[in-house]
mmCIF file of C-alpha atoms and ligand atoms in Angstrom:
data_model
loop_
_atom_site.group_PDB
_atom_site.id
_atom_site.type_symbol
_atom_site.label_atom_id
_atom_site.label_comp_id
_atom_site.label_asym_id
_atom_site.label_seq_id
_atom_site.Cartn_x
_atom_site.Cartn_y
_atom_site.Cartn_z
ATOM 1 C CA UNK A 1 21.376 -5.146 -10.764
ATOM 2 C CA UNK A 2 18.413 -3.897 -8.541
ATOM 3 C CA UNK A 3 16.277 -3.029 -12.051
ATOM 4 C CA UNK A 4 14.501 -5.637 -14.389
ATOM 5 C CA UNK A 5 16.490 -5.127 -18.290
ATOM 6 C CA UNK A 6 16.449 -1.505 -19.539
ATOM 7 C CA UNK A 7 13.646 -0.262 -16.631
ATOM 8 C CA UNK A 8 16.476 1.840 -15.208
ATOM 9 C CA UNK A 9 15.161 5.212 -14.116
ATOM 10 C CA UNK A 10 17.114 8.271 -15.069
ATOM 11 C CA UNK A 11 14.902 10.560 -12.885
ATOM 12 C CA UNK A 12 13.966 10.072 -9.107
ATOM 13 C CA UNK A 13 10.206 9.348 -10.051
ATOM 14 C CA UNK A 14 9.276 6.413 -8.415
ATOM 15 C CA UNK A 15 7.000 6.754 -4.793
ATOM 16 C CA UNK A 16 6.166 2.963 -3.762
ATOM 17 C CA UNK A 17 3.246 3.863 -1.162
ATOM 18 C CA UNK A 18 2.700 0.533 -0.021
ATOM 19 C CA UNK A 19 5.780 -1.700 1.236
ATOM 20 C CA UNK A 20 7.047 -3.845 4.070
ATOM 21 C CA UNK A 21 10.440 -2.957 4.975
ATOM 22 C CA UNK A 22 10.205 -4.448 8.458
ATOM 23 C CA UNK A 23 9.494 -7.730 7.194
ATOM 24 C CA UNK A 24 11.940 -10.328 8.527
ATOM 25 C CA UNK A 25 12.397 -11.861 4.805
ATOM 26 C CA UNK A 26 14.943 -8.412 4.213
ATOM 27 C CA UNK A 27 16.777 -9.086 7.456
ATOM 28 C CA UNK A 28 20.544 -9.123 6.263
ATOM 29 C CA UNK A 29 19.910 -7.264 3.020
ATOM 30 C CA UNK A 30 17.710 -4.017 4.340
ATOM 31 C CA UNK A 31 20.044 -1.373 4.129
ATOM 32 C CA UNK A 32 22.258 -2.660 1.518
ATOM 33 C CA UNK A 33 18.834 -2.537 -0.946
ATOM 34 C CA UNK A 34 17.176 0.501 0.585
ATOM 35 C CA UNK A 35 20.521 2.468 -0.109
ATOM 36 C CA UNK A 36 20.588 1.116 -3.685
ATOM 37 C CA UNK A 37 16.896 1.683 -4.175
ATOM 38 C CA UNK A 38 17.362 5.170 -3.456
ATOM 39 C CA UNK A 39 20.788 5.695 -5.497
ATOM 40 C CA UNK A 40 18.368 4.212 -8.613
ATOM 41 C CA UNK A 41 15.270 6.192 -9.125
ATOM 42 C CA UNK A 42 12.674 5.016 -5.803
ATOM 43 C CA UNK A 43 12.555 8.719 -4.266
ATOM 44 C CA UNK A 44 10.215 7.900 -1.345
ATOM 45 C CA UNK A 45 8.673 4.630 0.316
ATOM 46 C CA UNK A 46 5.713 4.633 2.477
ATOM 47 C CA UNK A 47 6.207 1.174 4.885
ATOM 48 C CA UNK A 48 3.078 0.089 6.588
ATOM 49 C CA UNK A 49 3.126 -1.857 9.834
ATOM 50 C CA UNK A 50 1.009 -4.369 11.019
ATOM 51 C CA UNK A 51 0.970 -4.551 14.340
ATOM 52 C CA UNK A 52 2.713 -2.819 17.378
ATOM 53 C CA UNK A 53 6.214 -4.424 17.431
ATOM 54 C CA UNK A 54 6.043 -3.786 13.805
ATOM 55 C CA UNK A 55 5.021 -0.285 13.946
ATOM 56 C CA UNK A 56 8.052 0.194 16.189
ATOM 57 C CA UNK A 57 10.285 -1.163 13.611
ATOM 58 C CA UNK A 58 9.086 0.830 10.861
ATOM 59 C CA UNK A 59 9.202 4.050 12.697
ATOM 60 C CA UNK A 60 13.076 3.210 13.031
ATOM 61 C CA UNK A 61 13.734 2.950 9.426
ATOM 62 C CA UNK A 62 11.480 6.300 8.578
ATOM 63 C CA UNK A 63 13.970 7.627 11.816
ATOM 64 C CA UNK A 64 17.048 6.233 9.654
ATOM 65 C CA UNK A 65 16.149 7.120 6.058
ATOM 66 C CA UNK A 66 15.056 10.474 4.653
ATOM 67 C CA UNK A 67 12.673 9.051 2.326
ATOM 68 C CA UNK A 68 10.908 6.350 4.101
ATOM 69 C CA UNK A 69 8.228 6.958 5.720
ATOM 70 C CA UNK A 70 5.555 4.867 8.135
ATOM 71 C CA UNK A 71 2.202 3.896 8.454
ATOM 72 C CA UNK A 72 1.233 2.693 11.825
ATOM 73 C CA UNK A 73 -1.814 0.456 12.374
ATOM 74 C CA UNK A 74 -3.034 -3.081 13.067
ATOM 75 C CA UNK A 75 -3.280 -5.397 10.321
ATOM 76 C CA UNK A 76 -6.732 -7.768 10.586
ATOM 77 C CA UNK A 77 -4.241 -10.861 9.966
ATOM 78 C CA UNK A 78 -1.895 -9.786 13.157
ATOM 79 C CA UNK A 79 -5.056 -9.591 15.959
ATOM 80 C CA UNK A 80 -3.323 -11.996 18.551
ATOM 81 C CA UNK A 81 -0.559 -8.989 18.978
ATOM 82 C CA UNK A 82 -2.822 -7.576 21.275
ATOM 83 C CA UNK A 83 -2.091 -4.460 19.962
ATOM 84 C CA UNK A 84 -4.434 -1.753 21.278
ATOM 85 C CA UNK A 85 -5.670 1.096 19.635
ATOM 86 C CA UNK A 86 -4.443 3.629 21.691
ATOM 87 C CA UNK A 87 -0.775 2.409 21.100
ATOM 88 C CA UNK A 88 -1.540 2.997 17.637
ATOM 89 C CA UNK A 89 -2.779 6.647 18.490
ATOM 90 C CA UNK A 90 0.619 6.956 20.387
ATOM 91 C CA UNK A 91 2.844 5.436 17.400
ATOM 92 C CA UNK A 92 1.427 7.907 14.924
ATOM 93 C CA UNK A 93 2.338 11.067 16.821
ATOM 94 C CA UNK A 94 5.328 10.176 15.067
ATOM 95 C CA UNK A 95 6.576 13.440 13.227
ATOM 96 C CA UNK A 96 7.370 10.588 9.955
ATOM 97 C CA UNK A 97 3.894 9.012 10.557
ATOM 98 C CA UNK A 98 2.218 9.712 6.997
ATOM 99 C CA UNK A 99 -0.872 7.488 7.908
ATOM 100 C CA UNK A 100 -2.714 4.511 9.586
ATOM 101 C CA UNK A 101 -2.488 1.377 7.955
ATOM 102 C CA UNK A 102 -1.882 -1.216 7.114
ATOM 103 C CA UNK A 103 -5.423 -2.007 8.630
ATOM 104 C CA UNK A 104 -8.578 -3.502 7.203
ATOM 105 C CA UNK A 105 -10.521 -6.887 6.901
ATOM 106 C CA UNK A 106 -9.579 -10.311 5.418
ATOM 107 C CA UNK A 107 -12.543 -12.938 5.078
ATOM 108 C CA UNK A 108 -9.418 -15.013 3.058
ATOM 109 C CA UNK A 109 -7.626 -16.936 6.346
ATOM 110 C CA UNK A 110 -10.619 -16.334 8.955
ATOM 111 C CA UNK A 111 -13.377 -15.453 8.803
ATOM 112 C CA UNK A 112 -14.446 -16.682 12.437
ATOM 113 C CA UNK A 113 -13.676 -13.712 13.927
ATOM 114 C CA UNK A 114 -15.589 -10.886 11.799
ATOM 115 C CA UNK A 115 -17.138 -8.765 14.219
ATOM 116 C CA UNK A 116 -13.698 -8.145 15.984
ATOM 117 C CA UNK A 117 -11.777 -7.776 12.953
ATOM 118 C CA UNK A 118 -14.612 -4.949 11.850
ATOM 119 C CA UNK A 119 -14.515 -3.700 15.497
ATOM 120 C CA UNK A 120 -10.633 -2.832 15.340
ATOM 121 C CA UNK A 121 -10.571 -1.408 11.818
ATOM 122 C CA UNK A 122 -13.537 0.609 12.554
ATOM 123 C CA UNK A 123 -11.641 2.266 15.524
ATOM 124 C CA UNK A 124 -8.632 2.967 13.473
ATOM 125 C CA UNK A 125 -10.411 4.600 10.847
ATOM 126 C CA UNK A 126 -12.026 7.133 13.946
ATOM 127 C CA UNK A 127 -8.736 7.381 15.205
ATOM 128 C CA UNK A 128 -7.419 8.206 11.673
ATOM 129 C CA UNK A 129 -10.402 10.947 11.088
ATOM 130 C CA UNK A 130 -9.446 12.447 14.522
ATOM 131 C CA UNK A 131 -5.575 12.593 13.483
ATOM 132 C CA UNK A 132 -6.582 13.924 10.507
ATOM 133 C CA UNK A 133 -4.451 11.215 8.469
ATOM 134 C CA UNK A 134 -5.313 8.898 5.607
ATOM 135 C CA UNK A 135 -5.874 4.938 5.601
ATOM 136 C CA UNK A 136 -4.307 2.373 4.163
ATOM 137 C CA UNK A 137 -7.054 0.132 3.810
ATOM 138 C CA UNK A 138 -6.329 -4.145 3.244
ATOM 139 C CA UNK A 139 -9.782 -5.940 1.604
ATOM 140 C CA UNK A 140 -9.580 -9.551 1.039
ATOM 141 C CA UNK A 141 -13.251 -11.066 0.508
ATOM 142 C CA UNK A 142 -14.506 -8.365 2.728
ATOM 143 C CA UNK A 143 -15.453 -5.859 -0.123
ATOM 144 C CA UNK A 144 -19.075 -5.661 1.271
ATOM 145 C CA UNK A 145 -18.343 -4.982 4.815
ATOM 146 C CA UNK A 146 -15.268 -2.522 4.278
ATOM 147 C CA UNK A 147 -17.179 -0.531 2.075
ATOM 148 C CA UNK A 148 -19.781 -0.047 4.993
ATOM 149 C CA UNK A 149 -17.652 0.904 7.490
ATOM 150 C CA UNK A 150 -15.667 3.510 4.562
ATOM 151 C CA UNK A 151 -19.046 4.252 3.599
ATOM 152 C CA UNK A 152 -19.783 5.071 7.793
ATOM 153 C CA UNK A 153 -16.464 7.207 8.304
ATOM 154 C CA UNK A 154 -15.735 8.365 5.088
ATOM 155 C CA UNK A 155 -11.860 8.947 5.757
ATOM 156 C CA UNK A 156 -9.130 10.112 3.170
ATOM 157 C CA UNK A 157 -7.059 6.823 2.020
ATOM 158 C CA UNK A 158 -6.490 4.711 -0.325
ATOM 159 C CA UNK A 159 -7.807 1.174 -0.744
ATOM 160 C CA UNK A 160 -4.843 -0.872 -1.181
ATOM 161 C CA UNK A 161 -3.825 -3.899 -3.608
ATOM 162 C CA UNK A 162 -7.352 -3.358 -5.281
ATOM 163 C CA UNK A 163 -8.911 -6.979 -5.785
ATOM 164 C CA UNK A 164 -12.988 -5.625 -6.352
ATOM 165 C CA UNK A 165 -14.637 -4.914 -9.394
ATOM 166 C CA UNK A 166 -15.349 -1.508 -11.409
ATOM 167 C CA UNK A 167 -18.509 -1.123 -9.483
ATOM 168 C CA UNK A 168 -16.840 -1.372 -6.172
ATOM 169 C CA UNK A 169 -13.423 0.969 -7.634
ATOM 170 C CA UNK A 170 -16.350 3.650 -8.498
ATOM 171 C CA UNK A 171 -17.344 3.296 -4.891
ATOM 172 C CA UNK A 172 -14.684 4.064 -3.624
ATOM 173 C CA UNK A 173 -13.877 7.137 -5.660
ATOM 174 C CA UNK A 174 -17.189 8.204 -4.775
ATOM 175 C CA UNK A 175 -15.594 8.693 -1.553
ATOM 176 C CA UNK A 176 -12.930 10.298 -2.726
ATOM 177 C CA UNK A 177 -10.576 7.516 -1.933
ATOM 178 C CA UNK A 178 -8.320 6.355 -4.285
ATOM 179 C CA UNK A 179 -7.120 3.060 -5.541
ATOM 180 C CA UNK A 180 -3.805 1.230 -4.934
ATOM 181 C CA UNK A 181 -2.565 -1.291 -7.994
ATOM 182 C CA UNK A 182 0.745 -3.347 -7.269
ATOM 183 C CA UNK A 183 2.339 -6.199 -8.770
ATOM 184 C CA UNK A 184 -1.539 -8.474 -9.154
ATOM 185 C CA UNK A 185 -2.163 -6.136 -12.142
ATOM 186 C CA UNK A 186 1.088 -8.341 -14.315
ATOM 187 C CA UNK A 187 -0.493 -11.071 -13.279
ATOM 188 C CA UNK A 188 -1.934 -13.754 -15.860
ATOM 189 C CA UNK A 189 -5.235 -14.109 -13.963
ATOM 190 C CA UNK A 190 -6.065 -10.555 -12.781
ATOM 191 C CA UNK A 191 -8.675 -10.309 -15.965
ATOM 192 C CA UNK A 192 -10.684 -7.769 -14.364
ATOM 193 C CA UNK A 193 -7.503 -5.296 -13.399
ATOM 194 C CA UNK A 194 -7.509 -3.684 -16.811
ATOM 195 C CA UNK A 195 -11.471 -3.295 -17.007
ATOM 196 C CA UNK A 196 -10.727 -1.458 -13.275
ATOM 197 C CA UNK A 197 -7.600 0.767 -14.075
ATOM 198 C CA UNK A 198 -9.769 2.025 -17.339
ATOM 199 C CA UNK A 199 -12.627 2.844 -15.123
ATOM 200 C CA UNK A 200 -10.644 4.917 -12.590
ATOM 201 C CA UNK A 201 -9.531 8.322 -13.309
ATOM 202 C CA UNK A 202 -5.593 8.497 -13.035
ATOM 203 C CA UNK A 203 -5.947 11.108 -10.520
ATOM 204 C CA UNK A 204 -7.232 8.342 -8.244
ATOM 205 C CA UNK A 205 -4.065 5.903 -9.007
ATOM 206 C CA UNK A 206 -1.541 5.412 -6.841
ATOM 207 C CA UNK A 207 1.632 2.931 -7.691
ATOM 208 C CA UNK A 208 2.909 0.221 -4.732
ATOM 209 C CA UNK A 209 4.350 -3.513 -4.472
ATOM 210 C CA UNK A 210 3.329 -4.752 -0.785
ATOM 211 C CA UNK A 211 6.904 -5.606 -0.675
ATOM 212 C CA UNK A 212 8.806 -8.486 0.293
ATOM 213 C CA UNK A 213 5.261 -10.057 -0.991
ATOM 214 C CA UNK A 214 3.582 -9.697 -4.676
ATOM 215 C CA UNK A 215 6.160 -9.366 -7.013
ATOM 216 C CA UNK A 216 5.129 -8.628 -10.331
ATOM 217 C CA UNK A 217 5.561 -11.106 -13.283
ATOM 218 C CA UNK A 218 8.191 -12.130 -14.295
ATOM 219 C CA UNK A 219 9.647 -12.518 -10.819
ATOM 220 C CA UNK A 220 6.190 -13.703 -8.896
ATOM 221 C CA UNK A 221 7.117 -15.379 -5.850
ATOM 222 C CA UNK A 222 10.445 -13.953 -5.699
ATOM 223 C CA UNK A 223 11.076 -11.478 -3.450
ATOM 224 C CA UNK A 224 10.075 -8.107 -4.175
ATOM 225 C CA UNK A 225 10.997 -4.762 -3.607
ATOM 226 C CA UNK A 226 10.672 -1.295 -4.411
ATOM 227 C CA UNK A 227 11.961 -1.652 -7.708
ATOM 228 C CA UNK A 228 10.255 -4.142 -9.576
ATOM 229 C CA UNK A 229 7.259 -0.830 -9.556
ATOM 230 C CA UNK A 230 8.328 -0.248 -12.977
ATOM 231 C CA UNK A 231 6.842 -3.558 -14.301
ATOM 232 C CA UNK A 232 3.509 -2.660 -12.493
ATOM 233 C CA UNK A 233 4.134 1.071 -14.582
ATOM 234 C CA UNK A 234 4.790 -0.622 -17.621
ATOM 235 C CA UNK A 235 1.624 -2.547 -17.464
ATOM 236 C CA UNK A 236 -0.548 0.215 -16.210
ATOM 237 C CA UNK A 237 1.044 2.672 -19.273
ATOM 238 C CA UNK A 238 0.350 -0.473 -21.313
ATOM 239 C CA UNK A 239 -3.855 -0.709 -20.358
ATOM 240 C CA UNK A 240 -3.605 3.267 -20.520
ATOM 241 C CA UNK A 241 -2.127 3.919 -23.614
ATOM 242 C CA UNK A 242 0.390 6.155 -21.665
ATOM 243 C CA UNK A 243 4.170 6.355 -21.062
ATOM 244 C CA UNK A 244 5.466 4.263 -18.205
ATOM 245 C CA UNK A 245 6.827 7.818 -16.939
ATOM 246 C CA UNK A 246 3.842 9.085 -17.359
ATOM 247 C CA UNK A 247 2.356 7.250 -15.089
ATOM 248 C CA UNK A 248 5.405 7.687 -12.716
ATOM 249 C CA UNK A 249 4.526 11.227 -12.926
ATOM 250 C CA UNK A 250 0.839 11.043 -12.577
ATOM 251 C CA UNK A 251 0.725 8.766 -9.478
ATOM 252 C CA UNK A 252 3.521 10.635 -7.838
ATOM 253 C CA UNK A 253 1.256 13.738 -7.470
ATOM 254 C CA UNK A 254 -1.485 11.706 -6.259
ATOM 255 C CA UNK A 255 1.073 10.603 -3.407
ATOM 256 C CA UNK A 256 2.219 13.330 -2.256
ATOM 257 C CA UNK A 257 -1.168 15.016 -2.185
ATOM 258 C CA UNK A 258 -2.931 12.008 -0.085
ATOM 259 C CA UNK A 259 0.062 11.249 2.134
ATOM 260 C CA UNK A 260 1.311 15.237 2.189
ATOM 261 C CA UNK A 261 4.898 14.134 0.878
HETATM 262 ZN ZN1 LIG B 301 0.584 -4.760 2.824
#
């Protein structure tokens, strides 16, 4: 059963705009689950890369599957690939490149290497601006310096597993970015999630799991996939006061307006 108890979809509703399906932690059970996921309510998946070997990887599964499609970019964790920019600028002349990401700064692991982490991401959200595509920004302890460089470039995108507070969310809708909530928001200790999703208008929401990583409570540190979204729904509809297809619905649009679905 690829659903948590009764969260069985009877609509195609579901966009996950953030996953992983090159991640070597599905190797053996990728198509088998993507071809379920599909069967049961996810109707599109947006898989980010991280570096170039990755980027390739993903490409091949948007190549294989309708509904998938890639982000291409370098991740600030995945530096040592070497990866250059202009491979990215190659890789997302893709006709099923929706964006570049996953890319970013994380403070979290190093933080010895700032200015080339800000370097790269700056480039890549140039090179986005000049392909006219969105970003799929990562921010871990780098909410200062990520907001500069947004600030700098202002590019479409969305600012992905949002860890920052409502100051920094109304930041970034300032910019018109919008916000990404996965699987943290279940969690017992995101306390400031709720004060965040009830300061951002839902036309700034977008639903995603950062799959095979993140899985939402009950199933945290399990592995995750596309469908375990509808316990991020639930608990979004639950802070909202809305319908978990509501906010199927609502996020959806938001989708396929920022990534042109
Ligand atoms: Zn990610």
């Amino acid at each position: 059963m690829i659903y948590p108890d009764e969260c069985k979809l009877c609509e195609n509703l579901i966009i996950d705009t953030h996953a992983h399906y090159d991640d070597e932690k599905f190797d053996g059970v990728r198509d088998e689950l993507l071809i379920e996921l599909h069967k049961n309510g996810v109707d599109k998946i947006i898989t980010c890369a991280v570096d170039g070997i990755s980027a390739e990887k993903t490409l091949s599964l948007a190549e294989n599957y309708d509904f998938i499609y890639a982000a291409v970019g370098i991740h600030p964790e995945n530096l040592e690939s070497k990866t250059t920019v202009d491979e990215i600028r190659r890789l997302a002349s893709h006709k099923k490149c929706v964006a570049i990401g996953e890319i970013g700064l994380d403070y979290y692991w190093t933080d010895d290497n700032k200015d080339l982490q800000k370097e790269v991401f700056e480039s890549q959200v140039i090179l986005a601006n000049e392909l006219d595509l969105p970003v799929i920004v990562h921010d871990r302890e780098a909410h200062s310096d990520t907001l500069e460089i947004l600030k700098k470039h202002k590019p479409k995108g969305v600012l992905h597993c949002f860890s920052g507070s409502r100051e920094m969310a109304q930041e970034i809708i300032k910019l018109g970015m919008y916000i990404g909530v996965g699987g943290v928001v279940t969690f017992k200790n995101a306390r400031k999630m709720p004060e965040v999703i009830n300061a951002v208008p839902i036309d700034r929401l977008l639903l995603e799991t950062d799959c095979p990583y993140l899985a939402p409570e009950p199933y945290r540190g399990k592995l995750c996939h596309s469908g375990y979204i509808t316990l991020t729904a639930q608990k979004i509809a639950e802070i909202l006061g809305r319908t978990r297809d509501d906010i199927f619905c609502r996020t959806r649009e938001n989708a396929k307006k920022l990534f042109n679905l």
